[in-house]
Short mmCIF file of C-alpha atoms and ligand atoms in Angstrom, two decimals:
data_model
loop_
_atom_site.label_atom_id
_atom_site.label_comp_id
_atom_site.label_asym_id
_atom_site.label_seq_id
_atom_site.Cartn_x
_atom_site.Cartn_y
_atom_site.Cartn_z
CA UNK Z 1 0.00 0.00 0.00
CA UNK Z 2 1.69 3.66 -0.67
CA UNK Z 3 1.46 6.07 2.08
CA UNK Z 4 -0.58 8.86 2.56
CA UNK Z 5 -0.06 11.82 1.03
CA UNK Z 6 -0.22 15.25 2.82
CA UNK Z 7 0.42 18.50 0.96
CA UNK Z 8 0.17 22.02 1.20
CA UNK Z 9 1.70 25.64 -0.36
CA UNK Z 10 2.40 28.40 1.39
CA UNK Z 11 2.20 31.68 -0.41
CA UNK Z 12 4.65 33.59 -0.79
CA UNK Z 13 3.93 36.95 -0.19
CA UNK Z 14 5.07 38.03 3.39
CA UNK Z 15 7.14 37.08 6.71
CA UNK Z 16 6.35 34.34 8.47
CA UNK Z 17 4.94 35.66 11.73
CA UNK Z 18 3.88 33.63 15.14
CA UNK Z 19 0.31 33.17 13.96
CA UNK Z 20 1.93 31.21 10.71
CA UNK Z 21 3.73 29.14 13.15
CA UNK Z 22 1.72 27.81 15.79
CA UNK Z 23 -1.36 27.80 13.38
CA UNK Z 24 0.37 25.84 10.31
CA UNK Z 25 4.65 25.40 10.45
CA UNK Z 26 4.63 23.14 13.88
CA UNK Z 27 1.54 21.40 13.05
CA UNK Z 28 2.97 20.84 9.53
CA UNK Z 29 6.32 19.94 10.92
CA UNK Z 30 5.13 17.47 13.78
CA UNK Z 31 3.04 15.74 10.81
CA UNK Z 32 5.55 15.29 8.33
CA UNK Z 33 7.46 13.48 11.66
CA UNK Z 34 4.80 10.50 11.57
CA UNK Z 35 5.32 7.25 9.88
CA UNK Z 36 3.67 6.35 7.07
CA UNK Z 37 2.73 9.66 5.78
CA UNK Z 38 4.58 11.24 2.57
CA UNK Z 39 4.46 15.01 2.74
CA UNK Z 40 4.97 17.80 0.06
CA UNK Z 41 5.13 21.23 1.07
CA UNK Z 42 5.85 23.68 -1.74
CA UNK Z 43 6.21 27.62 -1.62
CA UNK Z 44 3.24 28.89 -4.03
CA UNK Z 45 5.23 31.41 -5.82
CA UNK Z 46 3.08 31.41 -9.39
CA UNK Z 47 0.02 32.50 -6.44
CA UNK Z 48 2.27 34.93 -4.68
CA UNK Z 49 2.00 36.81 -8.54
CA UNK Z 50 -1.59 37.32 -8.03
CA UNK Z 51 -0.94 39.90 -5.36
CA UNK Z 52 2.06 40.90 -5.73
CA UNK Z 53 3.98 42.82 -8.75
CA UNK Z 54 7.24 43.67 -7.13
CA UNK Z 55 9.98 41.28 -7.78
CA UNK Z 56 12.56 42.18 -4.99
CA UNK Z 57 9.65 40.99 -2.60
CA UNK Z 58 8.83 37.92 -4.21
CA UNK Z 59 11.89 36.63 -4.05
CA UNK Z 60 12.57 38.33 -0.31
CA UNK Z 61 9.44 36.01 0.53
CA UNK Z 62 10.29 33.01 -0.95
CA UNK Z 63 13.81 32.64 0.76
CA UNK Z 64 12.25 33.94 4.42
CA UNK Z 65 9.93 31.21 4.05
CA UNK Z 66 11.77 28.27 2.68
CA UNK Z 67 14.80 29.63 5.79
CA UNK Z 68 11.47 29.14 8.52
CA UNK Z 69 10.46 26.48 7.58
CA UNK Z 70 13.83 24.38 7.52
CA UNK Z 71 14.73 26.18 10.97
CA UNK Z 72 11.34 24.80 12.22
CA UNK Z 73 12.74 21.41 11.39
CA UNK Z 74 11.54 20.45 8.24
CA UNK Z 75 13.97 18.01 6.56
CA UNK Z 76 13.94 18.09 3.33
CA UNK Z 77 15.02 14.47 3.17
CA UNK Z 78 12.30 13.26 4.48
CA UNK Z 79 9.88 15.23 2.73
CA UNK Z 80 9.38 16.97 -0.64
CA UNK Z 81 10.02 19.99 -0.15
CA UNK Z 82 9.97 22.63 -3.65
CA UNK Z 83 8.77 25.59 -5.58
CA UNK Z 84 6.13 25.50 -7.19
CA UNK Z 85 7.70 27.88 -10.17
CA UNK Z 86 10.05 24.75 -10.47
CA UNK Z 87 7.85 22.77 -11.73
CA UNK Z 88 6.62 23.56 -14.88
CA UNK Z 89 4.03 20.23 -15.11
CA UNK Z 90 1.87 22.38 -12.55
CA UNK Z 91 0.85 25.45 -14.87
CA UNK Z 92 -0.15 22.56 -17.57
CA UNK Z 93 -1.43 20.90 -15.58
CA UNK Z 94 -3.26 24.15 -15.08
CA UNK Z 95 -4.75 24.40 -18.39
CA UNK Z 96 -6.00 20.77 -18.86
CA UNK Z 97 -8.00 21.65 -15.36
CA UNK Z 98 -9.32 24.75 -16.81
CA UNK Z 99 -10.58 23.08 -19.45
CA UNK Z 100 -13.08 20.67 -17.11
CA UNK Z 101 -14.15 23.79 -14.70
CA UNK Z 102 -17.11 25.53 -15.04
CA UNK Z 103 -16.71 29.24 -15.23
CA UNK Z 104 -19.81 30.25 -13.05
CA UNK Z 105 -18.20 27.89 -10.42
CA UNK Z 106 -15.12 29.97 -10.49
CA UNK Z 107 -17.37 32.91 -10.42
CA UNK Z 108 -18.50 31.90 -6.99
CA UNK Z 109 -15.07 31.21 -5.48
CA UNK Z 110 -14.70 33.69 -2.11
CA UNK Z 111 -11.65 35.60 -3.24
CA UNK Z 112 -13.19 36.60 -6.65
CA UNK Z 113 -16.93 36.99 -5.41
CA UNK Z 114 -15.35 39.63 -2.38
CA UNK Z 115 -13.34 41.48 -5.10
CA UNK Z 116 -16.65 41.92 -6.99
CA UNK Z 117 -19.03 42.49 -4.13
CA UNK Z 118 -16.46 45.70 -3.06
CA UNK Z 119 -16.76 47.00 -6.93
CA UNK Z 120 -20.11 46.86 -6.64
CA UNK Z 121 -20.89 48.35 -3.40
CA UNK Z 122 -18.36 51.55 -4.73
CA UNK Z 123 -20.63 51.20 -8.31
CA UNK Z 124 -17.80 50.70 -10.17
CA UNK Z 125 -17.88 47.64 -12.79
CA UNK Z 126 -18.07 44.31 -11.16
CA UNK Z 127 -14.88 42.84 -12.46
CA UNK Z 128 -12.40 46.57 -11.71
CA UNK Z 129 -9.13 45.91 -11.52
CA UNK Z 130 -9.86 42.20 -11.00
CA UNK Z 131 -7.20 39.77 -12.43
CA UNK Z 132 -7.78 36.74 -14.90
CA UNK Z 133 -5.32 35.73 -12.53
CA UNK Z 134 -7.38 36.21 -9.03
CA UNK Z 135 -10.14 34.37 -10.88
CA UNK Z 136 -7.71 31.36 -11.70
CA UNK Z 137 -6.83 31.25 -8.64
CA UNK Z 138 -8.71 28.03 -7.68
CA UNK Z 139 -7.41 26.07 -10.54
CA UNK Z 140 -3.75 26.81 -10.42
CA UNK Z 141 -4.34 25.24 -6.57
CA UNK Z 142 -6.54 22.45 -8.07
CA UNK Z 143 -2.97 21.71 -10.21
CA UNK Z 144 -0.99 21.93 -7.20
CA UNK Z 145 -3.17 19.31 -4.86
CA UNK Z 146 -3.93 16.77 -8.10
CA UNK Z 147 -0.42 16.85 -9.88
CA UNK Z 148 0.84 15.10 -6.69
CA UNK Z 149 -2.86 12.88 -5.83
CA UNK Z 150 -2.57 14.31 -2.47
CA UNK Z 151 -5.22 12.98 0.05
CA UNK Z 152 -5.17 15.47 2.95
CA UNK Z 153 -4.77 19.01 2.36
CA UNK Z 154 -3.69 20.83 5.79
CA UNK Z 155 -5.38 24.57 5.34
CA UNK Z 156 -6.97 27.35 7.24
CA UNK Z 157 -10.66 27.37 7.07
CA UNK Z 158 -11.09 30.41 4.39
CA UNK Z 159 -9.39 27.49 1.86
CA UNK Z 160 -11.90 24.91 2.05
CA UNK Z 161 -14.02 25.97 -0.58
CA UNK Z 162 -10.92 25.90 -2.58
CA UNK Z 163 -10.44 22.24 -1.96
CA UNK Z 164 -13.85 21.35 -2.73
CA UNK Z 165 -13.49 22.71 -5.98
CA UNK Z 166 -10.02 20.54 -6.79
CA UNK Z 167 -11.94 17.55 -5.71
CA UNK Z 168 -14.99 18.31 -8.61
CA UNK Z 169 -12.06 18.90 -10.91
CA UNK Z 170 -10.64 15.72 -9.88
CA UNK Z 171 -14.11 14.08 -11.03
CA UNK Z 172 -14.80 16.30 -13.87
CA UNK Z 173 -11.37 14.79 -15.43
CA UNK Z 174 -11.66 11.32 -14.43
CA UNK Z 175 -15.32 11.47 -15.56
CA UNK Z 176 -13.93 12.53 -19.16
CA UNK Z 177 -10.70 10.74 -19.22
CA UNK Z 178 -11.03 7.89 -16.85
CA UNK Z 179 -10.00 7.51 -13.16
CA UNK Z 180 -6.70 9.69 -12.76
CA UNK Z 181 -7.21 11.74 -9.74
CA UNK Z 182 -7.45 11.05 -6.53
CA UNK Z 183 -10.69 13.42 -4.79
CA UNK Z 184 -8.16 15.65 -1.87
CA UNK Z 185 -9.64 16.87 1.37
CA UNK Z 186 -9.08 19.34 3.52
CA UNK Z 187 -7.43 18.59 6.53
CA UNK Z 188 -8.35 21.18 9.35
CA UNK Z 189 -6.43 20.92 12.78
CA UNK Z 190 -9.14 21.51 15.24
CA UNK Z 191 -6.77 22.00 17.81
CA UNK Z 192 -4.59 24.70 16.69
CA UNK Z 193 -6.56 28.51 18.16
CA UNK Z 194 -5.94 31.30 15.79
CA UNK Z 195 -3.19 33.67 17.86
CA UNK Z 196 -4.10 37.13 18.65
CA UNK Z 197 -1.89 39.89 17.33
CA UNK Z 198 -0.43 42.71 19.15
CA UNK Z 199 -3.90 44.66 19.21
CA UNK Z 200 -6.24 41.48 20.09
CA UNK Z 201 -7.34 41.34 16.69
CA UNK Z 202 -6.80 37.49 15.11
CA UNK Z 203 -2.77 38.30 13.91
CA UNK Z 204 -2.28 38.90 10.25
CA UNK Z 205 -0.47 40.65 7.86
CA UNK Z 206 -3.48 42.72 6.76
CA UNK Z 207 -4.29 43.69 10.19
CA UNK Z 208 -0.49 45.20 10.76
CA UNK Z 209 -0.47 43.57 13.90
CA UNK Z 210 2.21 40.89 13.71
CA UNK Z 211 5.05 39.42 15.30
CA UNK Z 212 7.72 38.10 13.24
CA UNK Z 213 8.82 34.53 13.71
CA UNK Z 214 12.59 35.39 13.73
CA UNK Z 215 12.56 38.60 14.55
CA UNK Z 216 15.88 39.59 16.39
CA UNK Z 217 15.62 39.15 20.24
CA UNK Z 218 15.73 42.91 20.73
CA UNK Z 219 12.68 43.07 18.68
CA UNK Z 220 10.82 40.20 20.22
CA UNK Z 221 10.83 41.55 23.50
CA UNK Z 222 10.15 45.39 21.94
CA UNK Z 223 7.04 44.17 20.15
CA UNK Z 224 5.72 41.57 23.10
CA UNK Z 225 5.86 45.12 25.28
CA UNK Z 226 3.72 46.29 22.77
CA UNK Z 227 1.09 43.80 22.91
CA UNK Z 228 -2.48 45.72 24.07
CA UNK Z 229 -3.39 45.03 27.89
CA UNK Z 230 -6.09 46.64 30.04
CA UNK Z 231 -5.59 49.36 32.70
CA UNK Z 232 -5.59 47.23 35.72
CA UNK Z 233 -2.63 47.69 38.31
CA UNK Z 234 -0.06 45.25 39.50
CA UNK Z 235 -1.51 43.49 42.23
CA UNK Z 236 -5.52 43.88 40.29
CA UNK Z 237 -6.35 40.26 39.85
CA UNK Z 238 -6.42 39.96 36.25
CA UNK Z 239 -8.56 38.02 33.90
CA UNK Z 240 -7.39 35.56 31.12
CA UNK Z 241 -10.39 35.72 29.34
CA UNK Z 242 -9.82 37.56 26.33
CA UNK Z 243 -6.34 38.79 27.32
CA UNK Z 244 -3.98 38.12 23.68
CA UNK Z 245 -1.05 38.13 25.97
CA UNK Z 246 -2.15 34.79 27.96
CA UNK Z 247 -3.65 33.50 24.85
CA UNK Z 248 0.06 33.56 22.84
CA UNK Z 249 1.11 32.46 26.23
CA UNK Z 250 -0.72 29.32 25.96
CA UNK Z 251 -0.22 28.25 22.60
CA UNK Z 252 3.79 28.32 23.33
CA UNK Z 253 3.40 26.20 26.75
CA UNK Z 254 2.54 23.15 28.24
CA UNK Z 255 -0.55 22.94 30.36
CA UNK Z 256 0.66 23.01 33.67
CA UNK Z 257 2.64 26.51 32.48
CA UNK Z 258 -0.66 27.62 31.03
CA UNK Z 259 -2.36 26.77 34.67
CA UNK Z 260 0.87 28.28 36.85
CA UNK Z 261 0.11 31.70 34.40
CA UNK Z 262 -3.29 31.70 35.00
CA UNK Z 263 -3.13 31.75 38.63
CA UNK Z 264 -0.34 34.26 38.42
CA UNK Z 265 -3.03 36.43 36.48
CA UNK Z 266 -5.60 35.30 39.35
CA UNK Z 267 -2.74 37.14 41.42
CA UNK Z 268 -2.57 40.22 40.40
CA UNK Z 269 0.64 39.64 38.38
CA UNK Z 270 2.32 43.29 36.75
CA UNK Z 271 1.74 43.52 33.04
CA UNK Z 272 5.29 44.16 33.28
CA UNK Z 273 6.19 40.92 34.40
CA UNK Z 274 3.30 38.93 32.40
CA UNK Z 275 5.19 40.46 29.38
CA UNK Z 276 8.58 39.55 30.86
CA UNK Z 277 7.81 36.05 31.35
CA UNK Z 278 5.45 35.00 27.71
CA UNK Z 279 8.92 37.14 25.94
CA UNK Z 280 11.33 34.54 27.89
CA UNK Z 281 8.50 31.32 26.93
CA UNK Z 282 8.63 32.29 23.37
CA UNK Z 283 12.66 33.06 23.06
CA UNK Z 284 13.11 29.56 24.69
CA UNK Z 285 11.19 27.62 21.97
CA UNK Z 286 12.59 30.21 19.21
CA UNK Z 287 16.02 30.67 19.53
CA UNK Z 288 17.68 27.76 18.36
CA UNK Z 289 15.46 27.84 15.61
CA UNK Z 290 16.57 31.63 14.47
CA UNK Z 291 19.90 30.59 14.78
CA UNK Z 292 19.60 28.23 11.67
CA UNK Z 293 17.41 30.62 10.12
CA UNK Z 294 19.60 33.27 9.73
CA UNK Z 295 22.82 31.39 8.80
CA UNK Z 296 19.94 30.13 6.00
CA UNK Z 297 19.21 33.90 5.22
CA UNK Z 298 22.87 34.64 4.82
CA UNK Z 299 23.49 31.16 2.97
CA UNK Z 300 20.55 31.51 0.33
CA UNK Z 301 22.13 29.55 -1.79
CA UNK Z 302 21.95 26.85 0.58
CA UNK Z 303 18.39 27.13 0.78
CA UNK Z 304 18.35 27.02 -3.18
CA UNK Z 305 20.33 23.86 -3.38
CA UNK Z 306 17.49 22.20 -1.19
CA UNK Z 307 14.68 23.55 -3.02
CA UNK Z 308 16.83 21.85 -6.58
CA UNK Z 309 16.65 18.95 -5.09
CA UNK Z 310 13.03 19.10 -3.89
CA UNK Z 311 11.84 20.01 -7.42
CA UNK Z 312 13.70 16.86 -9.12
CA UNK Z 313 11.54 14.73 -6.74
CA UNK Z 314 8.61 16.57 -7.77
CA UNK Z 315 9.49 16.42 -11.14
CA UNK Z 316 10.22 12.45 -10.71
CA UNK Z 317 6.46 11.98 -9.75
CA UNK Z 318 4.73 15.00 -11.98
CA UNK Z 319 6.77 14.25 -15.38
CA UNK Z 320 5.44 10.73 -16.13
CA UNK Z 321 2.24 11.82 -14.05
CA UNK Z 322 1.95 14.39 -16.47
CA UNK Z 323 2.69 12.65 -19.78
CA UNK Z 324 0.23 10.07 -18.86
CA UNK Z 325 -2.80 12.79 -18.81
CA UNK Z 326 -1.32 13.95 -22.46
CA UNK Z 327 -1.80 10.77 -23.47
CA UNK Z 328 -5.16 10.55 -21.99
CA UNK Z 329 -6.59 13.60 -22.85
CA UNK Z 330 -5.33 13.16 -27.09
CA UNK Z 331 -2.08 15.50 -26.48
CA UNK Z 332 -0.11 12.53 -28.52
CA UNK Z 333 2.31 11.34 -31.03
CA UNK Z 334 1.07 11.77 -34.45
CA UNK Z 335 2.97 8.38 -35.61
CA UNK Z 336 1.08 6.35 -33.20
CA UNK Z 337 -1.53 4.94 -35.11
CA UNK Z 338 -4.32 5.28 -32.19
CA UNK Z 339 -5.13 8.60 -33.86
CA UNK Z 340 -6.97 6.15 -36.38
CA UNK Z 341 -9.56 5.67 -33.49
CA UNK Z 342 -9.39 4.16 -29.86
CA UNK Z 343 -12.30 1.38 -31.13
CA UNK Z 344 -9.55 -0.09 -33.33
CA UNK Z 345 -7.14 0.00 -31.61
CA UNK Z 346 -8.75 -1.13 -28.01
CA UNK Z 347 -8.95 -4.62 -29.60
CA UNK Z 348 -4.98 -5.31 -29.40
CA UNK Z 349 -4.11 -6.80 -26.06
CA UNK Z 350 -2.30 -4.20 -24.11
CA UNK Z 351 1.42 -4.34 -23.83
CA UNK Z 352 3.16 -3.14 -20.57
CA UNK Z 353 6.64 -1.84 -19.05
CA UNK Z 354 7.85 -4.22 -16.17
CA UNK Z 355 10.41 -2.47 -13.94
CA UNK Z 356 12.47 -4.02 -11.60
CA UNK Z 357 15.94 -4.09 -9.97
CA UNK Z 358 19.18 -6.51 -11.19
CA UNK Z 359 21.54 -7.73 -8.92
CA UNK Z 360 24.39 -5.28 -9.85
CA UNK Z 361 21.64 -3.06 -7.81
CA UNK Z 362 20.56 -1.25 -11.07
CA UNK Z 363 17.03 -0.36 -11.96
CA UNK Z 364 15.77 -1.98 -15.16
CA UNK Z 365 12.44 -1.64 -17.19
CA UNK Z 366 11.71 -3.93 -20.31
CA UNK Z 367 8.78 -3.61 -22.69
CA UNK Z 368 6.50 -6.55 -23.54
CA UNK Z 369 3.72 -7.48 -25.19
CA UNK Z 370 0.61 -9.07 -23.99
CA UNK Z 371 1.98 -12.84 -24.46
CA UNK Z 372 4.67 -11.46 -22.22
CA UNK Z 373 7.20 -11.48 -25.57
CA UNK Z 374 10.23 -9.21 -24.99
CA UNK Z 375 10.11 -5.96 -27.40
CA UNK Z 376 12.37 -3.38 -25.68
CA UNK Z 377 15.00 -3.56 -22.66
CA UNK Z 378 16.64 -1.46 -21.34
CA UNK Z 379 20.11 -0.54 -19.93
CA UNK Z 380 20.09 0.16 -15.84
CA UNK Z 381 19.40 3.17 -14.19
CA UNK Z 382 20.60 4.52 -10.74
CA UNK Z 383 16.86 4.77 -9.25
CA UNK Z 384 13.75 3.62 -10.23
CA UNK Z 385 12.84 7.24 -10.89
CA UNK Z 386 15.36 7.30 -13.70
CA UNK Z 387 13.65 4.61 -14.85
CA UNK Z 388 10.42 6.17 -14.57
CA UNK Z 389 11.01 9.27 -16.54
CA UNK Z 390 12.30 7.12 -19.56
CA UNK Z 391 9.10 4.72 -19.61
CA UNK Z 392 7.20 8.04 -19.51
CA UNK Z 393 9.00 9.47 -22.48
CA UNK Z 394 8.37 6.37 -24.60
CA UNK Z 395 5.24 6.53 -23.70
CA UNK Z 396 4.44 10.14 -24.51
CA UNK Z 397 6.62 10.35 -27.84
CA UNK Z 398 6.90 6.71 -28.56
CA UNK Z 399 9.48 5.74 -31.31
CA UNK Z 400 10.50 9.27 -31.20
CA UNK Z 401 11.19 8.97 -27.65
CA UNK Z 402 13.82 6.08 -28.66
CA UNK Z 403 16.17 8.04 -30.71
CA UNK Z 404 16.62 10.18 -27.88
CA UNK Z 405 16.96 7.09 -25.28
CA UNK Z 406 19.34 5.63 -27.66
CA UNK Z 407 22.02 5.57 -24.80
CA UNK Z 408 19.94 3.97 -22.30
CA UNK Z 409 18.20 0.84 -24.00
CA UNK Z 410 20.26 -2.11 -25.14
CA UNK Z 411 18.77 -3.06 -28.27
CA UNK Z 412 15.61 -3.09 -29.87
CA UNK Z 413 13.88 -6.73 -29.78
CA UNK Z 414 11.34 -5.74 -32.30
CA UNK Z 415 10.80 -3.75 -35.23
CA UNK Z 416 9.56 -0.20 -35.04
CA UNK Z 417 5.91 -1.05 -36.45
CA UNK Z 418 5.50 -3.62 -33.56
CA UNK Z 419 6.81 -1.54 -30.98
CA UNK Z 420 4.73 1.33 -31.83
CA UNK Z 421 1.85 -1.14 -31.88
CA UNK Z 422 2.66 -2.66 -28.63
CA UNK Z 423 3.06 1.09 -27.43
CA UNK Z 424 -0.84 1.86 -29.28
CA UNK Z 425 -2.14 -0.43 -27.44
CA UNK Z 426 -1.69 0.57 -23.61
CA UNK Z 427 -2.05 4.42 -25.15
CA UNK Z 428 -5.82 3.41 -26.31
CA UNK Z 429 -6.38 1.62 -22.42
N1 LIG U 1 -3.98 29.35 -1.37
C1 LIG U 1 -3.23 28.91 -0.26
C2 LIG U 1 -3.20 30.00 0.81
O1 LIG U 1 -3.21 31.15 0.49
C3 LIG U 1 -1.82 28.57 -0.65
C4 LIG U 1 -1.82 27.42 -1.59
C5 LIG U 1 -1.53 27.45 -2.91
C6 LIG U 1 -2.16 26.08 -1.27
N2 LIG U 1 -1.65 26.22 -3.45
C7 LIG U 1 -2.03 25.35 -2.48
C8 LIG U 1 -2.54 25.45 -0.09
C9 LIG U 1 -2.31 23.99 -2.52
C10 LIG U 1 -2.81 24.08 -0.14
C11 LIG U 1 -2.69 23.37 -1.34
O2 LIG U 1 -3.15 29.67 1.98
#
């Protein structure tokens, strides 16, 4: 049985703040931790576009975030870990999903119906300075989830609808083209409260009211200082309810800190103090962390190296995934003969790659027909991704695809009308 597959992109269009971190890094991070679960987490650069048109920022965003989330312990080894503008089988993906999504259901997405509401409460045209792009917006994230057949999808709740909409794109497809996708759903962690920001207010960027993840010591303790308290005096018993301060308090410590606070509130603690102590909870849990972040922010290429590597394993899932749906959807090789009609051609038994390893600890795949004759073998690879990719290519540009394999395949057991037969025949499946 393969594992289950997590995955999620982070946008990136800001710093990562304290909110970002106790509501989706640590979560994210403890998950990718558990056995049996493959994660991908991917920085959604191609979204951060929508937003934003300055380029210095982009790319400011995209290291920050990559640097917290490796100093948060992600490891990249154990989990795919990319950019999204890396992988160029996502915006084609892209297309081929536009292509099975209704329009008026895009029309009802949040993020485009808001934009539109606000034109037309100011009477200005519905669709003012609205984006094709903010209006894709749901597909280009349908891409993302299906190019990988993710099952859970870890997002905030304003994202659901977005989900819901992948998984009828997933069945619009496989209702056309026959069962490729697997239907994602959101995964929501029930446990992780939203964190106040400095003025109460649930912390965001939009609201101005953050705290930076990594912000400089100095700064952490400047900006806890400025979180918003009430007037009451040391010694005024203080309450908890609805006080930001104990509330970022709690999500850092354990419960019998959260009770110890709580009675120190009871007590009449000094804001002062209150302040003094969450400052010191946070640093504790922090600090090692921004140590590694900022040799990553002074190392960026470092960080770059990782996400390299993340993309090829992207790339050694989405390439084949992706030739496959050419194939399915009539994107194909004008010398295979299946463009004479898939009734035809459905009648030849199907032919089929076998891959498997050799001894010498190489990766092998060999072509053969439906009476299990031998047609193609080829040379070994050094993974079975390798091996993969080449399979995909023969099957997306068949004979063509051999030429250019030349290197890699000993030789040919069959002549090129009964390979590209043999390779007709699983196309037309
Ligand atoms: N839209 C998401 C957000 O703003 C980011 C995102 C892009 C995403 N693609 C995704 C999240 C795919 C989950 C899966 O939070």
């Amino acid at each position: 049985m393969s594992a289950v597959r997590f995955l999620t992109g982070i946008t990136t269009s800001g710093t990562p703040h304290l909110g970002n971190y106790v509501g989706s890094i640590r979560p994210a991070v403890a998950a990718s931790l558990r056995p049996g679960v493959e994660s991908y987490y991917f920085l959604a650069d191609y979204h951060a576009l929508i937003k934003i048109d300055e380029p210095a920022r982009i790319r400011r965003s995209t290291l920050e975030i990559a640097a917290s989330w490796l100093a948060a312990g992600l490891d990249p080894e154990r989990v795919v870990f990319y950019r999204q503008s890396d992988v160029p089988e996502i915006p084609e993906l892209t297309w081929f999903l536009t292509c099975v999504t209704g329009k008026g259901v895009l029309n009802r997405a949040h993020a485009y119906k808001a934009s539109v509401d606000k034109n037309v409460a100011a009477e200005l045209d519905p669709d003012a300075e609205v984006t094709a792009g903010l209006f894709m917006y749901p597909v280009l994230m349908g891409a993302d989830i299906l190019m990988f057949n993710a099952h859970h999808v870890p997002v905030g709740r304003d994202q659901i609808q977005h989900i819901e909409m992948a998984r009828d794109m997933a069945h619009s497809f496989n209702h056309r083209y026959g069962e490729h996708f697997v239907a994602p759903q959101a995964a929501i962690e029930e446990s992780v409260a939203t964190l106040p920001g400095l003025d109460g207010r649930k912390m965001s960027k939009s609201y101005d009211n953050t705290i930076p993840l990594f912000a400089p010591r100095t700064e952490l303790k400047k900006l806890i200082t400025s979180i918003k308290t009430d007037s009451r005096a040391p010694g005024e018993a203080k309450s908890t309810e609805g006080s930001a301060l104990f509330q970022i308090y709690r999500a850092f410590a354990s419960a019998e800190e959260t009770a110890a606070f709580a009675q120190d509130f009871a007590n009449g603690i000094a804001w002062g103090e209150a302040k003094d102590r969450l400052f010191e909870r946070i640093d504790r849990e922090i600090a090692p962390m921004r140590a590694r972040y900022e040799h990553l922010m002074a190392h960026p290429q470092e960080v770059e190296a990782m996400l390299h590597a993340g993309a090829a394993k992207a790339r050694a899932v989405a390439t084949p995934f992706m030739a496959r749906l050419r194939q399915a959807v009539g994107l194909r090789s004008l010398s295979s003969a299946s463009a004479a009609g898939p009734a035809k051609a459905a009648k030849v038994a199907a032919a089929s790659f076998k891959q498997y390893r050799e001894k010498d600890g190489q990766f092998y795949f060999k072509l053969v027909d439906a009476k299990g004759v031998l047609l193609l073998q080829s040379l070994g690879f050094a993974s079975p991704k390798e091996a993969g990719v080449a399979i995909a290519h023969i099957k997306q540009d068949g004979l063509a695809a051999l030429d250019a394999l030349g290197g890699q395949l000993s030789e040919s057991h069959a002549s090129p009308e009964a390979l590209q037969a043999a390779l007709d025949s699983m196309a037309s499946e």
